[in-house]
mmCIF file of C-alpha atoms in Angstrom:
data_model
loop_
_atom_site.group_PDB
_atom_site.id
_atom_site.type_symbol
_atom_site.label_atom_id
_atom_site.label_comp_id
_atom_site.label_asym_id
_atom_site.label_seq_id
_atom_site.Cartn_x
_atom_site.Cartn_y
_atom_site.Cartn_z
ATOM 1 C CA UNK A 1122 84.722 84.809 110.896
ATOM 2 C CA UNK A 1123 87.782 82.630 111.052
ATOM 3 C CA UNK A 1124 90.000 82.747 114.154
ATOM 4 C CA UNK A 1125 93.344 83.941 112.851
ATOM 5 C CA UNK A 1126 96.723 82.784 114.118
ATOM 6 C CA UNK A 1127 99.417 85.236 115.083
ATOM 7 C CA UNK A 1128 101.812 83.888 112.444
ATOM 8 C CA UNK A 1129 99.720 85.209 109.575
ATOM 9 C CA UNK A 1130 99.579 88.688 108.098
ATOM 10 C CA UNK A 1131 95.839 89.204 107.591
ATOM 11 C CA UNK A 1132 94.707 91.805 105.083
ATOM 12 C CA UNK A 1133 91.320 92.446 103.540
ATOM 13 C CA UNK A 1134 90.313 93.074 99.932
ATOM 14 C CA UNK A 1135 86.922 93.841 98.413
ATOM 15 C CA UNK A 1136 86.014 93.002 94.803
ATOM 16 C CA UNK A 1137 82.972 93.709 92.649
ATOM 17 C CA UNK A 1138 82.798 91.144 89.845
ATOM 18 C CA UNK A 1139 79.106 90.796 89.061
ATOM 19 C CA UNK A 1140 77.418 87.849 90.748
ATOM 20 C CA UNK A 1141 78.925 87.766 94.225
ATOM 21 C CA UNK A 1142 78.255 84.022 94.593
ATOM 22 C CA UNK A 1143 80.626 83.182 91.735
ATOM 23 C CA UNK A 1144 83.267 85.661 92.834
ATOM 24 C CA UNK A 1145 83.238 84.262 96.371
ATOM 25 C CA UNK A 1146 83.607 80.683 95.135
ATOM 26 C CA UNK A 1147 86.402 81.778 92.800
ATOM 27 C CA UNK A 1148 88.450 83.409 95.550
ATOM 28 C CA UNK A 1149 87.888 80.730 98.205
ATOM 29 C CA UNK A 1150 89.931 78.166 96.230
ATOM 30 C CA UNK A 1151 93.129 80.229 96.405
ATOM 31 C CA UNK A 1152 95.830 79.256 98.898
ATOM 32 C CA UNK A 1153 96.176 82.105 101.378
ATOM 33 C CA UNK A 1154 92.521 83.100 101.308
ATOM 34 C CA UNK A 1155 91.407 82.662 104.906
ATOM 35 C CA UNK A 1156 87.775 83.738 104.839
ATOM 36 C CA UNK A 1157 85.223 85.562 102.713
ATOM 37 C CA UNK A 1158 81.815 87.121 102.871
ATOM 38 C CA UNK A 1159 79.455 88.491 100.236
ATOM 39 C CA UNK A 1160 77.533 91.692 100.467
ATOM 40 C CA UNK A 1161 77.141 95.164 99.070
ATOM 41 C CA UNK A 1162 79.658 97.991 99.096
ATOM 42 C CA UNK A 1163 79.719 101.608 98.212
ATOM 43 C CA UNK A 1164 82.489 104.093 97.924
ATOM 44 C CA UNK A 1165 83.098 106.795 100.458
ATOM 45 C CA UNK A 1166 82.964 109.118 97.430
ATOM 46 C CA UNK A 1167 79.683 107.829 95.932
ATOM 47 C CA UNK A 1168 76.701 107.473 98.237
ATOM 48 C CA UNK A 1169 74.295 106.428 95.481
ATOM 49 C CA UNK A 1170 75.425 103.026 94.233
ATOM 50 C CA UNK A 1171 75.621 99.745 96.135
ATOM 51 C CA UNK A 1172 77.663 97.136 94.273
ATOM 52 C CA UNK A 1173 77.592 93.354 94.799
ATOM 53 C CA UNK A 1174 80.980 92.386 96.227
ATOM 54 C CA UNK A 1175 82.983 89.663 97.860
ATOM 55 C CA UNK A 1176 85.192 90.683 100.748
ATOM 56 C CA UNK A 1177 88.240 88.466 101.218
ATOM 57 C CA UNK A 1178 90.510 88.030 104.235
ATOM 58 C CA UNK A 1179 93.904 86.794 103.073
ATOM 59 C CA UNK A 1180 97.315 85.984 104.465
ATOM 60 C CA UNK A 1181 99.642 88.430 102.729
ATOM 61 C CA UNK A 1182 102.565 86.089 103.498
ATOM 62 C CA UNK A 1183 100.967 83.452 101.268
ATOM 63 C CA UNK A 1184 99.198 85.473 98.563
ATOM 64 C CA UNK A 1185 99.645 89.092 97.577
ATOM 65 C CA UNK A 1186 96.971 91.651 96.837
ATOM 66 C CA UNK A 1187 98.425 91.888 93.313
ATOM 67 C CA UNK A 1188 97.926 88.139 92.836
ATOM 68 C CA UNK A 1189 94.318 88.484 94.017
ATOM 69 C CA UNK A 1190 93.799 91.189 91.390
ATOM 70 C CA UNK A 1191 95.255 88.908 88.698
ATOM 71 C CA UNK A 1192 92.766 86.236 89.741
ATOM 72 C CA UNK A 1193 89.948 88.812 89.827
ATOM 73 C CA UNK A 1194 90.423 89.384 86.075
ATOM 74 C CA UNK A 1195 89.674 85.703 85.411
ATOM 75 C CA UNK A 1196 86.404 85.703 87.380
ATOM 76 C CA UNK A 1197 84.461 88.158 85.220
ATOM 77 C CA UNK A 1198 84.604 90.455 82.199
ATOM 78 C CA UNK A 1199 86.469 93.574 83.332
ATOM 79 C CA UNK A 1200 85.630 95.334 80.037
ATOM 80 C CA UNK A 1201 81.882 95.259 80.607
ATOM 81 C CA UNK A 1202 80.234 98.394 81.981
ATOM 82 C CA UNK A 1203 77.569 97.716 84.628
ATOM 83 C CA UNK A 1204 76.898 94.210 83.360
ATOM 84 C CA UNK A 1205 78.149 90.667 83.883
ATOM 85 C CA UNK A 1206 76.435 88.080 81.706
ATOM 86 C CA UNK A 1207 72.672 88.319 82.206
ATOM 87 C CA UNK A 1208 73.061 90.548 85.275
ATOM 88 C CA UNK A 1209 72.567 94.174 84.240
ATOM 89 C CA UNK A 1210 72.817 97.324 86.310
ATOM 90 C CA UNK A 1211 75.245 99.409 88.308
ATOM 91 C CA UNK A 1212 75.252 96.864 91.145
ATOM 92 C CA UNK A 1213 77.079 94.422 88.825
ATOM 93 C CA UNK A 1214 79.884 96.845 87.966
ATOM 94 C CA UNK A 1215 83.489 95.683 87.938
ATOM 95 C CA UNK A 1216 85.142 97.373 90.909
ATOM 96 C CA UNK A 1217 88.206 97.244 93.107
ATOM 97 C CA UNK A 1218 87.327 98.729 96.499
ATOM 98 C CA UNK A 1219 90.540 99.812 98.173
ATOM 99 C CA UNK A 1220 91.375 100.050 101.867
ATOM 100 C CA UNK A 1221 94.676 101.913 101.603
ATOM 101 C CA UNK A 1222 96.904 103.996 99.349
ATOM 102 C CA UNK A 1223 99.033 100.903 98.755
ATOM 103 C CA UNK A 1224 96.016 98.921 97.529
ATOM 104 C CA UNK A 1225 95.147 101.890 95.306
ATOM 105 C CA UNK A 1226 98.605 101.885 93.713
ATOM 106 C CA UNK A 1227 98.510 98.113 93.205
ATOM 107 C CA UNK A 1228 94.976 98.255 91.770
ATOM 108 C CA UNK A 1229 96.003 100.943 89.270
ATOM 109 C CA UNK A 1230 99.138 98.980 88.338
ATOM 110 C CA UNK A 1231 97.008 95.864 87.840
ATOM 111 C CA UNK A 1232 94.673 97.679 85.451
ATOM 112 C CA UNK A 1233 97.620 99.199 83.576
ATOM 113 C CA UNK A 1234 99.275 95.769 83.207
ATOM 114 C CA UNK A 1235 96.050 94.214 81.955
ATOM 115 C CA UNK A 1236 95.541 97.048 79.460
ATOM 116 C CA UNK A 1237 99.156 96.824 78.265
ATOM 117 C CA UNK A 1238 98.853 93.077 77.714
ATOM 118 C CA UNK A 1239 96.259 93.636 74.999
ATOM 119 C CA UNK A 1240 94.716 90.252 75.775
ATOM 120 C CA UNK A 1241 91.204 91.638 76.235
ATOM 121 C CA UNK A 1242 90.993 93.587 72.980
ATOM 122 C CA UNK A 1243 88.978 96.294 74.763
ATOM 123 C CA UNK A 1244 89.538 98.884 77.461
ATOM 124 C CA UNK A 1245 89.216 97.852 81.082
ATOM 125 C CA UNK A 1246 86.045 99.299 82.642
ATOM 126 C CA UNK A 1247 86.916 98.322 86.222
ATOM 127 C CA UNK A 1248 86.675 101.244 88.621
ATOM 128 C CA UNK A 1249 88.910 101.802 91.644
ATOM 129 C CA UNK A 1250 86.933 103.136 94.592
ATOM 130 C CA UNK A 1251 87.783 103.805 98.231
ATOM 131 C CA UNK A 1252 85.724 101.454 100.408
ATOM 132 C CA UNK A 1253 83.207 103.457 102.360
ATOM 133 C CA UNK A 1254 80.539 101.020 103.480
ATOM 134 C CA UNK A 1255 80.154 97.253 103.431
ATOM 135 C CA UNK A 1256 76.800 95.620 104.156
ATOM 136 C CA UNK A 1257 77.029 91.875 104.687
ATOM 137 C CA UNK A 1258 74.385 89.922 102.756
ATOM 138 C CA UNK A 1259 72.021 87.559 104.596
ATOM 139 C CA UNK A 1260 73.521 84.293 105.841
ATOM 140 C CA UNK A 1261 71.734 82.241 103.167
ATOM 141 C CA UNK A 1262 73.727 84.200 100.530
ATOM 142 C CA UNK A 1263 77.093 83.313 102.104
ATOM 143 C CA UNK A 1264 78.903 80.453 100.302
ATOM 144 C CA UNK A 1265 75.744 80.017 98.250
ATOM 145 C CA UNK A 1266 77.260 77.909 95.476
ATOM 146 C CA UNK A 1267 78.889 75.573 98.037
ATOM 147 C CA UNK A 1268 75.606 75.136 99.906
ATOM 148 C CA UNK A 1269 73.620 74.414 96.752
ATOM 149 C CA UNK A 1270 76.154 72.235 94.927
ATOM 150 C CA UNK A 1271 76.497 74.644 92.044
ATOM 151 C CA UNK A 1272 79.824 75.434 90.429
ATOM 152 C CA UNK A 1273 79.043 78.822 88.900
ATOM 153 C CA UNK A 1274 76.411 81.523 88.593
ATOM 154 C CA UNK A 1275 73.730 80.830 86.002
ATOM 155 C CA UNK A 1276 73.716 83.116 82.988
#
């Protein structure tokens, strides 16, 4: 984990966008993203499903949670139910795991704005779930695309 300075306002966000390798690479390029890790999350309300996620530490003085959500929409198909490209199953579901009531309100507002824009032509299938458990993936899965010189997940 990165050593954080005192002059930053570190917050954490967790996103399920299908292949966690691609999502991690997509978030790491944003100014204000300080660190990330991939793994599996489940909601405190649903003990059955583990979802592939990227967990992002960000400086809220540089980038907002709302801006991260806007970027999240560009990293995957938020209209697809339990599928991203060739990856099929509940673990590839589009999900916003929230850590607070404020993140919940911003996540809901983000979905409503995306729906209202009409740019997708379909309903948003992204679920908003309270973060219950995060299991970090093995070290060889962390920054996988960087380590292997790949720019995106293979479909």
